[in-house]
XYZ file of C-alpha atoms in Angstrom:
596
model
C 28.778 81.747 145.639
C 25.918 81.138 148.097
C 25.226 84.414 148.345
C 25.029 84.836 144.508
C 22.384 82.110 143.978
C 20.445 84.358 146.304
C 19.951 86.388 143.524
C 20.701 83.414 140.299
C 17.632 84.985 138.465
C 19.442 87.485 138.233
C 22.656 86.383 136.845
C 23.442 86.688 132.850
C 22.845 83.862 130.593
C 21.002 81.987 133.977
C 18.498 78.927 133.769
C 16.383 77.362 136.766
C 14.237 74.662 137.052
C 11.558 73.702 139.303
C 11.808 70.610 140.863
C 9.817 70.541 144.491
C 11.778 72.236 146.942
C 14.901 71.934 144.762
C 16.326 74.075 141.780
C 18.933 72.738 139.677
C 20.404 75.941 138.961
C 22.716 76.963 135.135
C 24.436 80.163 135.466
C 27.227 81.490 133.756
C 29.531 84.544 136.272
C 32.821 85.959 136.538
C 35.372 84.795 133.255
C 32.000 82.493 131.495
C 32.858 79.365 133.900
C 29.255 77.577 133.768
C 28.021 75.317 136.422
C 24.859 72.662 137.523
C 23.968 74.048 141.509
C 20.961 72.670 143.620
C 19.915 74.993 145.617
C 17.203 74.639 147.888
C 14.800 77.221 148.659
C 14.802 79.910 152.103
C 13.496 78.061 154.948
C 11.796 80.385 157.737
C 14.746 82.164 158.472
C 15.467 83.538 154.881
C 18.128 81.500 154.395
C 19.165 79.157 151.139
C 22.045 76.363 150.043
C 23.458 75.617 147.335
C 25.432 72.723 146.685
C 27.892 72.245 142.711
C 26.535 69.547 141.015
C 28.696 69.876 137.855
C 31.891 72.112 136.326
C 30.933 72.289 132.959
C 33.808 74.406 131.737
C 34.560 77.689 130.790
C 32.678 79.171 127.756
C 35.999 79.070 125.533
C 36.548 75.309 126.464
C 32.753 74.391 125.541
C 32.627 76.341 122.211
C 35.454 73.876 121.702
C 34.617 70.503 122.465
C 30.973 71.464 120.394
C 31.952 73.480 118.015
C 29.276 75.904 118.244
C 29.239 79.533 119.513
C 27.560 81.275 123.166
C 24.198 80.587 121.733
C 24.781 77.194 120.872
C 27.213 76.403 124.422
C 24.294 78.091 126.410
C 21.901 75.936 124.553
C 24.266 73.027 125.753
C 24.437 73.851 128.986
C 20.274 74.848 129.791
C 19.839 70.847 128.242
C 22.353 69.508 131.000
C 20.640 71.163 133.837
C 17.665 69.590 132.946
C 19.065 66.200 132.244
C 20.511 66.584 136.087
C 17.559 67.179 137.293
C 15.880 64.264 135.648
C 18.285 62.191 136.939
C 17.803 63.892 140.709
C 14.435 63.045 140.254
C 15.107 59.171 139.157
C 16.868 59.021 142.304
C 14.017 60.326 144.613
C 11.202 58.346 143.081
C 12.860 55.625 141.424
C 11.535 56.200 137.462
C 12.990 55.353 134.452
C 16.039 57.410 133.506
C 15.460 59.802 129.707
C 19.372 60.123 128.525
C 18.318 61.154 124.988
C 21.249 60.057 122.334
C 22.137 61.365 118.743
C 22.712 59.252 115.437
C 25.055 62.370 114.075
C 26.355 63.191 116.370
C 30.632 62.062 117.198
C 31.737 60.649 120.249
C 34.051 63.296 122.049
C 38.053 62.839 121.892
C 39.375 61.039 124.450
C 36.570 60.474 126.375
C 36.884 56.928 128.953
C 34.187 55.036 128.076
C 34.660 51.353 129.753
C 35.324 51.875 134.616
C 35.981 48.211 135.919
C 34.466 48.419 138.979
C 35.547 44.163 140.632
C 38.239 46.601 142.636
C 35.059 47.508 144.588
C 34.690 44.286 146.287
C 38.232 43.906 147.474
C 38.316 47.865 148.681
C 35.880 46.577 150.754
C 38.386 44.430 152.162
C 41.370 47.023 152.078
C 39.168 48.730 154.433
C 38.135 46.316 156.920
C 41.809 45.924 158.220
C 42.366 49.599 158.500
C 45.080 49.478 155.691
C 44.093 53.425 155.135
C 45.308 54.239 158.871
C 48.236 51.904 158.467
C 49.406 54.683 155.458
C 48.425 57.830 158.205
C 51.148 55.899 160.332
C 53.587 55.095 157.909
C 53.128 58.860 156.640
C 53.576 60.250 160.482
C 57.556 58.579 160.316
C 59.121 59.467 156.611
C 58.850 62.569 154.571
C 56.586 62.240 151.624
C 53.832 64.383 149.889
C 52.669 61.455 147.425
C 48.913 60.044 148.583
C 50.535 56.362 149.757
C 47.427 54.997 150.634
C 45.875 55.278 147.164
C 49.538 53.711 145.857
C 49.549 50.514 148.374
C 45.156 50.060 147.168
C 45.565 50.166 143.524
C 49.091 47.644 143.404
C 46.991 44.986 145.518
C 43.835 45.732 143.430
C 45.848 46.127 139.955
C 48.119 42.731 141.501
C 45.072 40.542 141.993
C 42.553 42.276 138.354
C 45.485 42.459 135.883
C 48.701 41.368 137.425
C 51.607 43.247 135.182
C 54.330 45.279 135.822
C 54.638 48.493 138.338
C 53.974 51.042 135.258
C 51.008 48.585 133.701
C 50.014 48.519 136.779
C 49.283 52.421 137.111
C 47.788 51.635 133.516
C 45.424 49.438 134.743
C 44.284 51.406 137.636
C 42.893 54.317 135.255
C 40.477 52.100 134.204
C 38.687 52.085 137.813
C 36.154 53.601 138.988
C 38.369 55.806 140.982
C 41.646 56.722 138.853
C 44.332 57.376 140.408
C 45.773 61.415 141.663
C 49.368 60.141 141.505
C 51.978 60.064 138.874
C 54.405 56.840 137.938
C 57.066 58.122 139.925
C 55.509 58.514 143.258
C 54.748 54.422 142.341
C 58.261 53.871 142.490
C 58.934 56.076 145.213
C 56.879 54.768 147.462
C 58.290 50.847 147.142
C 61.425 52.126 148.985
C 58.709 52.795 152.376
C 56.653 49.820 151.408
C 59.687 47.309 151.727
C 61.333 49.417 154.748
C 57.902 49.209 156.974
C 57.275 45.793 155.585
C 57.625 44.236 159.259
C 55.572 46.716 160.695
C 52.423 46.613 157.509
C 52.587 43.114 158.165
C 52.082 42.697 162.341
C 49.140 45.573 161.190
C 47.177 43.334 158.807
C 47.206 40.691 161.068
C 45.211 42.521 163.718
C 43.788 44.146 162.476
C 41.894 40.935 160.460
C 40.322 40.786 162.871
C 37.901 42.561 162.548
C 36.625 40.978 159.704
C 36.056 37.731 161.655
C 37.930 34.599 164.253
C 41.317 33.317 162.709
C 41.755 29.752 163.307
C 45.677 30.975 164.757
C 45.614 27.495 166.971
C 47.366 25.758 164.047
C 49.896 27.735 161.582
C 50.993 25.898 158.185
C 54.856 26.606 157.296
C 56.748 26.020 153.374
C 58.452 28.116 150.962
C 58.989 28.200 147.470
C 61.259 30.631 145.518
C 60.555 32.372 142.020
C 63.249 32.838 140.075
C 64.406 36.009 137.572
C 64.951 36.463 133.940
C 68.835 37.393 134.381
C 71.468 35.692 133.873
C 74.521 35.818 137.117
C 73.518 36.739 141.068
C 73.181 39.963 141.981
C 72.429 40.653 146.153
C 69.862 37.519 147.309
C 69.308 36.678 143.976
C 70.894 34.035 143.462
C 71.653 30.809 142.354
C 69.347 27.644 143.755
C 67.198 24.580 143.696
C 64.508 25.925 141.122
C 60.533 24.472 141.660
C 60.903 24.855 138.674
C 64.115 23.632 137.393
C 64.895 26.588 136.068
C 69.077 27.416 135.394
C 67.732 31.199 136.633
C 68.850 33.018 139.791
C 66.434 33.118 142.290
C 64.768 33.670 145.515
C 63.530 31.980 148.596
C 60.048 32.701 150.441
C 58.791 31.574 153.711
C 54.622 31.643 154.353
C 52.948 30.599 156.675
C 49.084 30.717 156.510
C 46.444 29.324 159.703
C 44.673 26.649 159.710
C 41.869 28.292 157.060
C 44.717 28.958 154.163
C 44.660 32.779 155.299
C 48.156 34.007 154.560
C 48.932 35.428 158.009
C 53.262 36.161 157.479
C 55.738 35.950 155.075
C 60.439 36.531 154.773
C 62.601 36.519 151.968
C 65.950 34.903 151.580
C 68.353 34.423 149.655
C 67.852 31.525 146.739
C 71.200 29.429 148.301
C 69.920 29.446 151.812
C 68.970 25.923 152.830
C 64.900 25.986 153.513
C 65.298 24.619 157.021
C 67.073 27.467 159.005
C 64.692 30.833 157.548
C 62.111 29.163 159.842
C 63.268 30.308 163.176
C 63.932 34.554 162.125
C 60.317 34.588 160.494
C 58.417 32.206 163.992
C 60.299 34.730 165.982
C 58.972 37.503 164.771
C 55.390 36.073 165.058
C 55.726 35.261 168.531
C 57.744 38.862 169.487
C 55.775 41.637 166.842
C 52.599 39.102 166.222
C 51.716 38.519 169.768
C 50.959 34.843 168.294
C 52.122 32.314 170.861
C 50.548 29.548 171.347
C 49.707 27.496 168.307
C 50.552 24.007 166.819
C 53.506 23.504 163.954
C 52.791 22.030 161.065
C 54.957 21.728 157.365
C 56.005 19.117 155.208
C 59.164 16.696 156.170
C 61.322 19.479 153.919
C 61.039 21.427 156.924
C 60.574 19.394 160.028
C 64.294 19.188 160.890
C 65.298 18.123 164.028
C 65.922 22.023 165.379
C 62.401 22.820 164.231
C 60.832 20.353 165.600
C 62.402 21.538 169.526
C 61.636 25.191 168.415
C 57.996 24.088 168.056
C 58.148 22.063 171.410
C 59.090 24.950 173.463
C 56.320 27.843 175.377
C 52.741 27.082 174.267
C 53.535 25.522 170.910
C 53.310 21.688 169.559
C 53.935 20.444 166.211
C 52.869 18.067 163.548
C 54.757 17.487 160.676
C 55.455 14.668 157.986
C 58.171 12.259 158.453
C 59.827 10.276 155.896
C 59.398 6.676 156.048
C 63.080 6.493 154.066
C 64.924 8.420 156.794
C 64.018 6.190 159.737
C 66.089 4.752 161.216
C 66.168 0.724 160.381
C 64.181 -0.668 163.154
C 61.071 2.129 162.889
C 61.062 1.817 159.249
C 61.133 -2.151 159.294
C 57.911 -1.682 161.466
C 56.702 1.254 159.866
C 56.669 -1.147 155.707
C 55.215 -3.880 158.009
C 51.510 -4.672 157.076
C 50.539 -5.788 160.654
C 49.221 -4.199 163.472
C 47.618 -2.158 161.344
C 43.452 -0.152 162.562
C 40.589 1.501 161.171
C 40.735 4.523 161.461
C 37.178 5.684 161.938
C 36.571 3.216 164.871
C 39.731 1.550 166.076
C 38.914 -1.996 165.075
C 42.439 -4.700 163.808
C 41.860 -4.866 160.101
C 44.445 -7.529 158.116
C 45.261 -5.148 155.623
C 46.378 -8.487 152.845
C 42.552 -9.233 153.544
C 40.220 -5.972 152.323
C 37.011 -6.452 150.889
C 36.064 -3.599 148.209
C 34.369 -1.581 150.168
C 37.534 -1.612 152.694
C 39.513 0.231 149.983
C 38.131 2.913 150.558
C 38.547 3.697 154.512
C 42.409 5.212 155.758
C 44.431 2.657 158.512
C 46.820 3.403 160.690
C 49.140 1.745 163.497
C 51.815 4.477 165.843
C 54.899 4.217 168.464
C 56.379 6.315 170.160
C 59.897 7.688 168.477
C 62.951 8.497 171.027
C 65.079 11.134 169.714
C 68.396 12.324 171.259
C 66.176 14.892 172.391
C 62.373 14.540 171.861
C 60.043 12.372 172.912
C 57.682 11.792 169.651
C 54.972 9.846 167.952
C 55.086 8.026 165.172
C 51.983 7.087 163.233
C 51.793 5.455 159.923
C 48.661 5.702 157.673
C 48.062 3.475 155.002
C 45.178 4.268 151.501
C 43.988 1.451 149.620
C 43.523 4.089 147.374
C 45.944 6.297 147.737
C 48.556 2.495 146.642
C 46.367 2.294 143.875
C 47.077 6.290 142.404
C 51.341 4.982 143.349
C 51.349 2.128 141.774
C 48.812 3.210 138.716
C 51.952 6.511 138.306
C 55.080 4.552 138.585
C 53.283 2.131 136.293
C 53.032 4.617 133.190
C 56.853 5.959 134.076
C 57.910 1.853 133.681
C 56.493 1.991 130.392
C 58.875 4.852 129.476
C 61.073 3.631 130.939
C 61.628 0.280 128.947
C 61.508 3.099 125.738
C 64.756 4.106 127.296
C 66.462 0.458 127.466
C 64.867 -0.375 123.796
C 66.087 2.693 122.401
C 70.347 2.001 124.170
C 70.242 5.540 125.621
C 69.523 7.117 128.789
C 69.052 10.793 128.951
C 71.112 12.527 131.112
C 68.802 11.957 135.633
C 67.403 14.853 136.889
C 67.502 14.202 140.866
C 63.599 14.016 140.257
C 61.494 11.517 142.633
C 59.551 11.182 139.419
C 62.000 10.254 136.837
C 61.397 7.440 134.664
C 65.238 7.177 134.682
C 65.576 5.893 137.962
C 64.105 2.584 136.605
C 66.723 2.797 134.037
C 70.926 0.847 134.667
C 73.827 0.245 133.657
C 76.952 -2.407 132.984
C 80.058 -1.639 130.955
C 81.758 -4.630 132.067
C 81.577 -8.215 130.692
C 81.768 -11.233 133.776
C 85.438 -11.629 133.396
C 85.657 -7.496 133.791
C 86.796 -6.464 130.527
C 85.943 -3.370 128.803
C 82.440 -3.641 127.497
C 80.225 -1.498 125.552
C 77.428 -0.136 127.952
C 74.697 -2.263 128.618
C 71.060 -0.695 129.641
C 67.749 -2.903 132.161
C 65.496 -2.099 133.809
C 66.590 -2.321 138.093
C 63.535 -4.637 138.945
C 65.311 -4.289 142.080
C 64.110 -0.083 141.893
C 61.310 -1.024 140.689
C 60.327 -3.770 143.618
C 61.723 -1.063 146.135
C 59.288 1.456 145.469
C 55.881 -1.017 145.829
C 56.732 -1.297 149.233
C 56.369 1.884 150.273
C 52.665 2.183 148.504
C 49.749 3.497 149.848
C 51.967 4.253 153.296
C 52.197 7.976 154.645
C 54.196 9.092 158.160
C 53.793 11.734 160.489
C 55.166 13.293 163.888
C 54.125 14.970 166.468
C 54.628 15.498 170.105
C 51.093 15.700 170.756
C 51.425 12.091 172.701
C 48.009 12.079 174.355
C 46.311 13.585 171.105
C 43.309 11.695 168.706
C 44.579 10.261 165.861
C 42.019 11.151 163.691
C 42.262 15.475 164.884
C 46.680 15.013 163.641
C 45.672 13.492 161.041
C 43.271 16.520 160.378
C 45.577 18.665 160.837
C 48.539 17.502 158.530
C 45.996 16.990 155.983
C 45.164 20.727 155.806
C 48.770 20.782 154.040
C 47.639 21.707 150.603
C 46.212 24.940 151.600
C 49.185 26.358 151.199
C 50.171 25.238 148.139
C 47.382 26.585 146.555
C 48.440 29.834 148.406
C 51.990 29.536 145.678
C 49.309 28.228 143.079
C 47.592 31.513 142.771
C 50.612 33.494 143.161
C 52.571 32.587 141.631
C 49.752 31.190 137.854
C 47.068 33.833 138.825
C 48.604 36.781 140.624
C 51.931 36.314 138.029
C 54.375 36.713 141.077
C 57.406 34.996 138.526
C 59.571 36.165 136.677
C 60.594 39.689 138.886
C 61.979 42.134 136.721
C 62.639 44.619 139.411
C 66.856 44.974 140.640
C 66.814 46.435 143.395
C 66.741 45.252 146.649
C 63.722 47.390 148.660
C 61.116 47.596 145.612
C 61.731 43.811 144.971
C 60.928 43.543 148.569
C 57.741 45.626 147.939
C 56.778 43.800 144.986
C 56.563 40.249 147.137
C 54.910 42.790 150.153
C 51.681 43.275 147.701
C 51.660 39.906 146.194
C 51.201 39.006 150.007
C 48.695 42.071 150.730
C 46.493 40.723 147.457
C 47.152 37.167 148.208
C 45.316 37.952 152.069
C 42.803 40.153 150.443
C 41.333 37.532 147.857
C 41.336 34.527 150.841
C 40.117 36.709 152.958
C 36.911 38.155 150.307
C 37.010 34.335 149.619
C 36.360 33.312 152.877
C 33.873 35.356 153.605
C 31.842 33.897 150.308
C 31.872 30.557 152.600
C 34.506 29.201 150.526
C 31.917 27.976 148.027
C 33.676 29.607 144.789
C 37.147 28.523 143.826
C 40.290 31.076 142.562
C 39.302 30.996 139.352
C 35.547 31.317 139.249
C 36.239 34.565 142.229
C 39.065 35.804 140.013
C 37.223 35.809 136.215
C 34.267 37.488 137.818
C 35.562 40.196 139.550
C 37.690 41.060 136.729
C 34.445 41.020 134.506
C 32.574 44.009 136.501
C 32.424 46.885 134.126
C 30.695 49.926 133.752
C 29.506 51.857 130.765
C 29.634 55.690 130.780
C 26.191 56.606 129.457
C 26.342 60.500 128.523
C 28.071 61.447 131.523
C 24.624 60.626 133.495
C 25.581 57.902 135.342
C 26.417 54.204 134.802
C 25.193 51.282 133.252
C 26.600 47.486 134.484
C 28.054 45.828 131.383
C 28.741 42.059 133.324
C 26.081 39.481 134.154
C 24.238 38.999 137.206
C 24.947 35.962 138.492
C 24.570 33.438 141.735
C 28.040 34.768 143.088
C 27.403 38.498 141.964
C 24.491 38.825 144.509
C 26.740 36.795 146.748
C 29.146 39.951 146.773
C 27.010 42.676 147.092
C 25.456 41.137 150.017
C 28.346 39.693 151.312
C 30.152 43.742 151.172
C 26.641 45.790 152.055
C 26.700 47.406 148.921
C 24.670 46.736 145.272
C 25.974 47.376 141.819
C 23.713 45.676 139.084
C 21.276 47.922 139.157
C 20.129 48.682 135.295
C 21.440 52.308 135.808
C 23.182 53.974 138.394
C 23.333 57.345 137.931
C 26.831 58.992 139.370
C 25.393 60.342 142.458
C 24.534 56.471 143.787
C 28.100 55.247 142.630
C 29.464 57.816 145.102
C 27.725 56.562 147.224
C 28.691 52.947 146.307
C 32.322 53.965 146.767
C 32.044 55.025 149.978
C 30.373 52.114 151.128
C 32.849 50.175 149.849
C 35.666 51.901 152.202
C 33.660 51.409 155.396
C 34.704 49.342 158.053
């Protein structure tokens, strides 16, 4: 073709439009194929170079599309060559782009006009994590021909931006500026491979995440949640268990580790009927062996702070900071914790009398601590008291008591759930007379139960094996547990990880792997923005970033430029908010989003 381009003026139907040292050439040759070339004039050695800018199609195709004969096709092709020249000139000189529109010309059939571009910002995280290299390593161990890198990346982007089934995700990916080159059946085949490589992908992503900045992996938060299935019978790991949503469906459970900044680190899946206490050791062992992360403080709530889990994290260079149920303390320690004496103000360690707090004192936090020795560990028990937290608990309980009084007045009591916030816990009943004879059931408000709960208002307990550390530092670490709860909320609500509609075990694993990776990408992107935006704000912005095709000459952004979009562009190193973006410039943006 380069050789032919040297004598382009002799070609049948050729059109050469001069600009600077380049030619934009339209010509037809060999079976009436129409191309647009950019050719550079001959240099000192008499050689010239050329580059295909755009393939227009065959004469037959273009005649059918334009409803015209050969002369009409040539005229249209000449116009396209002229527009390409103007576009090239505008890119070089930043000139105004002139694109003609015709009020009497219908739109073409099956031509996509609107494209999604929010994935470009997640793509910068994807390639920063070197997941393309991870996919190449996986391919070397398996025999498949499809593009695993393209499939995995699209599954991650669509999980964050358009969460839905795998087939719907495939259709959503077709709206991207870079549509899929694979088929839907390739996606389902890739799920099995991703499931088999789940642990490898997690460990590689953790190691590569340091290329995007330091991680606070000296503190690791751990928690569990579960996801329900729209099925009625147990199957595999889908077992009946205690659902977080109080649903009667089979569930599967997830254990999740995050670092001190709330960035996901690793996860595992286990049957819905398994005690979540037992889920910690296998996942932590994997982190120690495969991640090379062996020096950290383990932090969890009381439900995952069994004696065995504390002992596990008392070994090596590890330590623990866990919440402690005051009600489950030994009687002597529980009595000490409930006493209002011995407290100090956290800000200056000054002793205070909790019964004589002023209005200014009610915004402070108070604590006391003592050694707590068990058969296996020497620990420090910290009891905190917050007047604001006490007032909050009192207000919530007052509403529950009102609901309980209505139950008593109606003379009926619905089946009580095993829920600490169920107002029915304040209602008791008696079914015998003073003489012990059979009598009608009588409901009454249990004031003793109310008084018992009031004793715990404002109190909070933490246990740790960091016996010599500052109490304020220990409590600050414990307070960070809200971040892992926010991760679960994002996965379940924003990424719609539940309900799960997949049946095969390998595909279920792959589903949660993509949810985990989508959460990791989103958190890392939000961290790069200094955490100044909420999850809702960032997701809404990414979903709204769209572009419309302008007569195949380029793209026009059709989203609102805001401070958050400026921050996204600055963070990711490219801009998409120009008034008009040529196709050539858009390809450059796509390349920038894939840079390390």
